[in-house]
PDB file of C-alpha atoms in Angstrom:
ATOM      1  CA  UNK A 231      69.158 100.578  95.207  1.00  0.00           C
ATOM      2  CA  UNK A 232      71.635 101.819  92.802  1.00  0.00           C
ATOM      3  CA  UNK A 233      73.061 105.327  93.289  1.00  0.00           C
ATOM      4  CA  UNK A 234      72.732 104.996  97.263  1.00  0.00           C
ATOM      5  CA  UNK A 235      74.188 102.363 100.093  1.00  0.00           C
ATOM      6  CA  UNK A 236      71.076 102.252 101.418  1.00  0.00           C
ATOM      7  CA  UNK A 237      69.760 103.711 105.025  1.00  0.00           C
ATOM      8  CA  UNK A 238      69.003 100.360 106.170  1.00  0.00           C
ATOM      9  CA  UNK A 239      72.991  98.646 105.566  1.00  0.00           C
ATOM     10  CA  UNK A 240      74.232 101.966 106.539  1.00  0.00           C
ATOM     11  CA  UNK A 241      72.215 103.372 109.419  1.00  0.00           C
ATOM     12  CA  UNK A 242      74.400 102.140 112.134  1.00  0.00           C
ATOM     13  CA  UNK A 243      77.047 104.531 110.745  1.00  0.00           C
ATOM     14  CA  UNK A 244      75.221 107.461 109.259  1.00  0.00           C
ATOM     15  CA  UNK A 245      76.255 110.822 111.478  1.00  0.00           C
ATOM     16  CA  UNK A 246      79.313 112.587 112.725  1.00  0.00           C
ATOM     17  CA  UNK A 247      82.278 110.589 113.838  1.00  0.00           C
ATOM     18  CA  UNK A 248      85.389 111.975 115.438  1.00  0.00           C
ATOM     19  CA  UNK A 249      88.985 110.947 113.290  1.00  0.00           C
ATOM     20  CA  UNK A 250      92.514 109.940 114.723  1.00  0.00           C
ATOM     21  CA  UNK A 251      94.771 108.720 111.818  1.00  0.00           C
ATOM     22  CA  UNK A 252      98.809 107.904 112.567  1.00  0.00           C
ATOM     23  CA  UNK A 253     100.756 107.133 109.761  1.00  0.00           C
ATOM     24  CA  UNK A 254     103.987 105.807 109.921  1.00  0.00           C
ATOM     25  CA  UNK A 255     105.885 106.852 106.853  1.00  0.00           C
ATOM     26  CA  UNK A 256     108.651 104.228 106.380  1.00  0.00           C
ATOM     27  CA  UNK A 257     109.709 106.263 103.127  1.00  0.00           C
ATOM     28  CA  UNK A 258     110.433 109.569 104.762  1.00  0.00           C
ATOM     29  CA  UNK A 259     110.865 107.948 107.966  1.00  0.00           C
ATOM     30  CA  UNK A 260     108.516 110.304 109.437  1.00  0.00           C
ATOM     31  CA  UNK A 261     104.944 110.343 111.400  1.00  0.00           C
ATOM     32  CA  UNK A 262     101.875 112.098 110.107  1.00  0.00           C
ATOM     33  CA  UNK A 263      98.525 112.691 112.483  1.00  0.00           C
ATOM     34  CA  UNK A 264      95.347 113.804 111.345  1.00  0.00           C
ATOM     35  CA  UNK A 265      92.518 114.553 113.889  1.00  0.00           C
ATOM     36  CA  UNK A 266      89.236 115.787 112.898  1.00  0.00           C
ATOM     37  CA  UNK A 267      85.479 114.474 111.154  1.00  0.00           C
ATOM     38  CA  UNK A 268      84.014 112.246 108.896  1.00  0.00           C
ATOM     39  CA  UNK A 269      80.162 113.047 108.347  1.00  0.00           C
ATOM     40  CA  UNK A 270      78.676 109.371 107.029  1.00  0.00           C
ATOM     41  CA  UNK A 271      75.209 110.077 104.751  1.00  0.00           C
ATOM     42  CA  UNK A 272      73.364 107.740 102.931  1.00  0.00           C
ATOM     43  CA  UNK A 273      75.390 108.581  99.360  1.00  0.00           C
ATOM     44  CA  UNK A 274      78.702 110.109 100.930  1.00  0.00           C
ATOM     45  CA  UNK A 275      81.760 109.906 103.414  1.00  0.00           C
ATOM     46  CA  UNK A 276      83.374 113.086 103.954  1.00  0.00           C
ATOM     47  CA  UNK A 277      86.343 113.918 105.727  1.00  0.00           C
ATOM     48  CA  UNK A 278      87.878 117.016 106.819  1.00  0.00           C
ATOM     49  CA  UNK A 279      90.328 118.311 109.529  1.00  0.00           C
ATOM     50  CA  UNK A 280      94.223 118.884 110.554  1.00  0.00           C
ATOM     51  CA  UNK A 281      96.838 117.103 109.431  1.00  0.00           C
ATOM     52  CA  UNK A 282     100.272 117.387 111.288  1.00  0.00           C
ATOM     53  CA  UNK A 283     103.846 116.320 110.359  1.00  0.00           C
ATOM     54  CA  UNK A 284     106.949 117.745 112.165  1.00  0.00           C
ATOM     55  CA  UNK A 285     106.905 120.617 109.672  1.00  0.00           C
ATOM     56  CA  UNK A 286     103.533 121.712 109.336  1.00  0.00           C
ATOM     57  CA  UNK A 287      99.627 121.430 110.297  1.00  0.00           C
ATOM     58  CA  UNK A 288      97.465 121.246 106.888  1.00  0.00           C
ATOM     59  CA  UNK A 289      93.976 121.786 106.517  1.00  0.00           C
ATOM     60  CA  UNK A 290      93.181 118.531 104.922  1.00  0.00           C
ATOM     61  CA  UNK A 291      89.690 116.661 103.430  1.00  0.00           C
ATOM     62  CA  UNK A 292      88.757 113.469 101.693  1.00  0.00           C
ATOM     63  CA  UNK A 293      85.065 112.933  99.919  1.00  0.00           C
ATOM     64  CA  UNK A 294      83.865 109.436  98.897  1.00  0.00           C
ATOM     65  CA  UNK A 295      80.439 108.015  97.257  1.00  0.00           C
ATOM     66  CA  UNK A 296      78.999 105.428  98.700  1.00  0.00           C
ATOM     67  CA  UNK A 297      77.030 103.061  96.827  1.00  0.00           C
ATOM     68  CA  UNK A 298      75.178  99.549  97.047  1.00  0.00           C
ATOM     69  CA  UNK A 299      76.459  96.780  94.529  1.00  0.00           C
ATOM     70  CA  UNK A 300      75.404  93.059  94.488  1.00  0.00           C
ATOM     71  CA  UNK A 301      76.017  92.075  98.514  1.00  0.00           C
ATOM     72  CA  UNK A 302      78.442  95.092  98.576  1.00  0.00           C
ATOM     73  CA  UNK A 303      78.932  98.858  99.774  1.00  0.00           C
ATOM     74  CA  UNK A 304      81.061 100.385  97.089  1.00  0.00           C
ATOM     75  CA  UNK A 305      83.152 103.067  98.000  1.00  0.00           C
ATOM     76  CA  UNK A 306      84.013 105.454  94.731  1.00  0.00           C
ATOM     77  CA  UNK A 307      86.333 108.204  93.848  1.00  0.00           C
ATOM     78  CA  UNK A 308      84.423 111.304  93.275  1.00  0.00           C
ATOM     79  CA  UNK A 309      85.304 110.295  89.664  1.00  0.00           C
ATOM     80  CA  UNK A 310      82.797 107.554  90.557  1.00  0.00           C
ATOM     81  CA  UNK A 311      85.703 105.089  90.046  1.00  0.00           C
ATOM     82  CA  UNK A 312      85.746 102.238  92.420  1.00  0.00           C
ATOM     83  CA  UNK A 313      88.291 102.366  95.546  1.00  0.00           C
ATOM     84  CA  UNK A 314      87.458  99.129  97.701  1.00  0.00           C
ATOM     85  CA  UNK A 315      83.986  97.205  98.420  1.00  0.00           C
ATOM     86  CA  UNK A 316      82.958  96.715 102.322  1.00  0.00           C
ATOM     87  CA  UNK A 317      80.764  93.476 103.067  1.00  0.00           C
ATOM     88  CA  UNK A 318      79.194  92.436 105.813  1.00  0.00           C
ATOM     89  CA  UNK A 319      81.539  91.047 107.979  1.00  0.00           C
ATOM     90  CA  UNK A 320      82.962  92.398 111.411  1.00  0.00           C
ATOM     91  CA  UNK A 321      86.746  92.189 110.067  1.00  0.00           C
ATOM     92  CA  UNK A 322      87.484  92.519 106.662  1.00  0.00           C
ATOM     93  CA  UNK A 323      90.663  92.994 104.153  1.00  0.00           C
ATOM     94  CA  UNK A 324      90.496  95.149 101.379  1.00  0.00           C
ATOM     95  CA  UNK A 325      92.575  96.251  98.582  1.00  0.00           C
ATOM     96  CA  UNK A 326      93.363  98.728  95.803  1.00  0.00           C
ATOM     97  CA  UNK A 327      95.916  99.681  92.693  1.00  0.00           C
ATOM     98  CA  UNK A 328      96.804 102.540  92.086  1.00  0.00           C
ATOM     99  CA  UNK A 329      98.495 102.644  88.884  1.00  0.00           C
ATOM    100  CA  UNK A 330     102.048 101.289  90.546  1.00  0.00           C
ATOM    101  CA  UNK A 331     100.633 101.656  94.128  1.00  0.00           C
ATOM    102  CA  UNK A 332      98.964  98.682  96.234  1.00  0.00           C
ATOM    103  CA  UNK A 333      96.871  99.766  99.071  1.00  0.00           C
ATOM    104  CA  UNK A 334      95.660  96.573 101.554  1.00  0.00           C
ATOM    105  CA  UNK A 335      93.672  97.444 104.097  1.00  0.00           C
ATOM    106  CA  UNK A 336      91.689  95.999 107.475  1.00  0.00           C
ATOM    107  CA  UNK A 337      88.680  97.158 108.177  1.00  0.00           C
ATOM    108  CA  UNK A 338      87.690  96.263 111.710  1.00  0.00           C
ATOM    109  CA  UNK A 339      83.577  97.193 112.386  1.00  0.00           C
ATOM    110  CA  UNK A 340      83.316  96.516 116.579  1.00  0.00           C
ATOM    111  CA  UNK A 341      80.252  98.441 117.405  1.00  0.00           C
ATOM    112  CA  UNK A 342      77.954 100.481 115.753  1.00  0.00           C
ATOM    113  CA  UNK A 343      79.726 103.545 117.746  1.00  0.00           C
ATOM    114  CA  UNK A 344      83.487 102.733 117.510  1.00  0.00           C
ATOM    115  CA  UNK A 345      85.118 101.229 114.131  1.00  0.00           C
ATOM    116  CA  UNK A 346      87.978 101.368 112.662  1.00  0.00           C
ATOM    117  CA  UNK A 347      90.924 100.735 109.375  1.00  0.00           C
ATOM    118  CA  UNK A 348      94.620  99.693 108.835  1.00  0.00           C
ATOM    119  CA  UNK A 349      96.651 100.282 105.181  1.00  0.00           C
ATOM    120  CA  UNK A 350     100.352  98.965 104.481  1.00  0.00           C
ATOM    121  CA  UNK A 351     100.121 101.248 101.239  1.00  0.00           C
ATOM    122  CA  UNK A 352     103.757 100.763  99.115  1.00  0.00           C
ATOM    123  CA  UNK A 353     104.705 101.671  95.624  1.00  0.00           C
ATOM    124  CA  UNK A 354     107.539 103.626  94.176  1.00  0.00           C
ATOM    125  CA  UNK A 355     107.288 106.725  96.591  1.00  0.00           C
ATOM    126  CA  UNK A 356     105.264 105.276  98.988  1.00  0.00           C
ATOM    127  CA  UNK A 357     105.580 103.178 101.816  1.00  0.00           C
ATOM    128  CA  UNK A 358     103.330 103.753 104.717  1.00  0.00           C
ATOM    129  CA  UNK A 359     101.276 102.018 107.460  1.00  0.00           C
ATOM    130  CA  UNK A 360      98.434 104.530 108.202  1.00  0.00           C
ATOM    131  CA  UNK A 361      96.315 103.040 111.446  1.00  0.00           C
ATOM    132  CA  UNK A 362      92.657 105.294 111.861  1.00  0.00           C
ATOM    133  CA  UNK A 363      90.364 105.050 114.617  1.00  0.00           C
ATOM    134  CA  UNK A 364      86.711 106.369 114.440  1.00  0.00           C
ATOM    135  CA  UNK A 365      84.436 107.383 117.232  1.00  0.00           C
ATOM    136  CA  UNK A 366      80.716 108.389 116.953  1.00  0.00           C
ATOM    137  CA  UNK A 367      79.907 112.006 118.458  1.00  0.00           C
TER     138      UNK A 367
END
């Protein structure tokens, strides 16, 4: 079903889930939290809440397209460009260029309520471990 992930592969995350992110930032030797929601529809993952550093608390969001590809969920840019592709499996590693930036990620699916992602993300100004954790509500 192009254009769409599909209600069927996606149903056991489609809804509200509750969003803890740390991120260790090795380059400004800092730590970054963001709490809030992602909202998981059949064509979207959206993201929005607070993100906290020692300086400040930022409103902050995140929107991604979701769609179905061969055996994979694509997740796109809202430029439609490609980010990563999610199979089937319960553990999974994932990664992504950014110009002079490498993201790898894990992407750990336990149950259909609790799941959750790891990115060592380095490049010339970056160099971060970001660990999320998300939670159906």
């Amino acid at each position: 079903m192009q254009g769409s992930a599909g209600v069927g592969r996606l149903s056991p995350f489609l809804g509200t889930w509750e969003v803890k992110r740390r991120i260790i930032d090795r380059f400004n030797r800092s730590l970054i939290t963001f709490e809030g929601q992602a909202f998981v529809t059949p064509v979207q993952f959206e993201e929005h809440g607070d993100t906290r550093s020692d300086h400040a608390t930022l409103r902050s969001s995140r929107t991604y397209r979701l769609d179905d590809a061969d055996d994979d969920l694509v997740v796109r840019f809202p430029n439609l460009s490609e980010f990563i592709r999610i199979g089937e499996g319960a553990s999974q590693r994932v990664s992504h260029h950014c110009g002079p930036d490498l993201y790898r990620g894990r992407l750990f699916f336990r149950t259909s309520g609790d799941w959750a992602e790891m990115w060592h993300v380095r490049g010339p100004r970056k160099n971060y471990l970001s660990l999320a954790h998300y939670r159906r509500i």
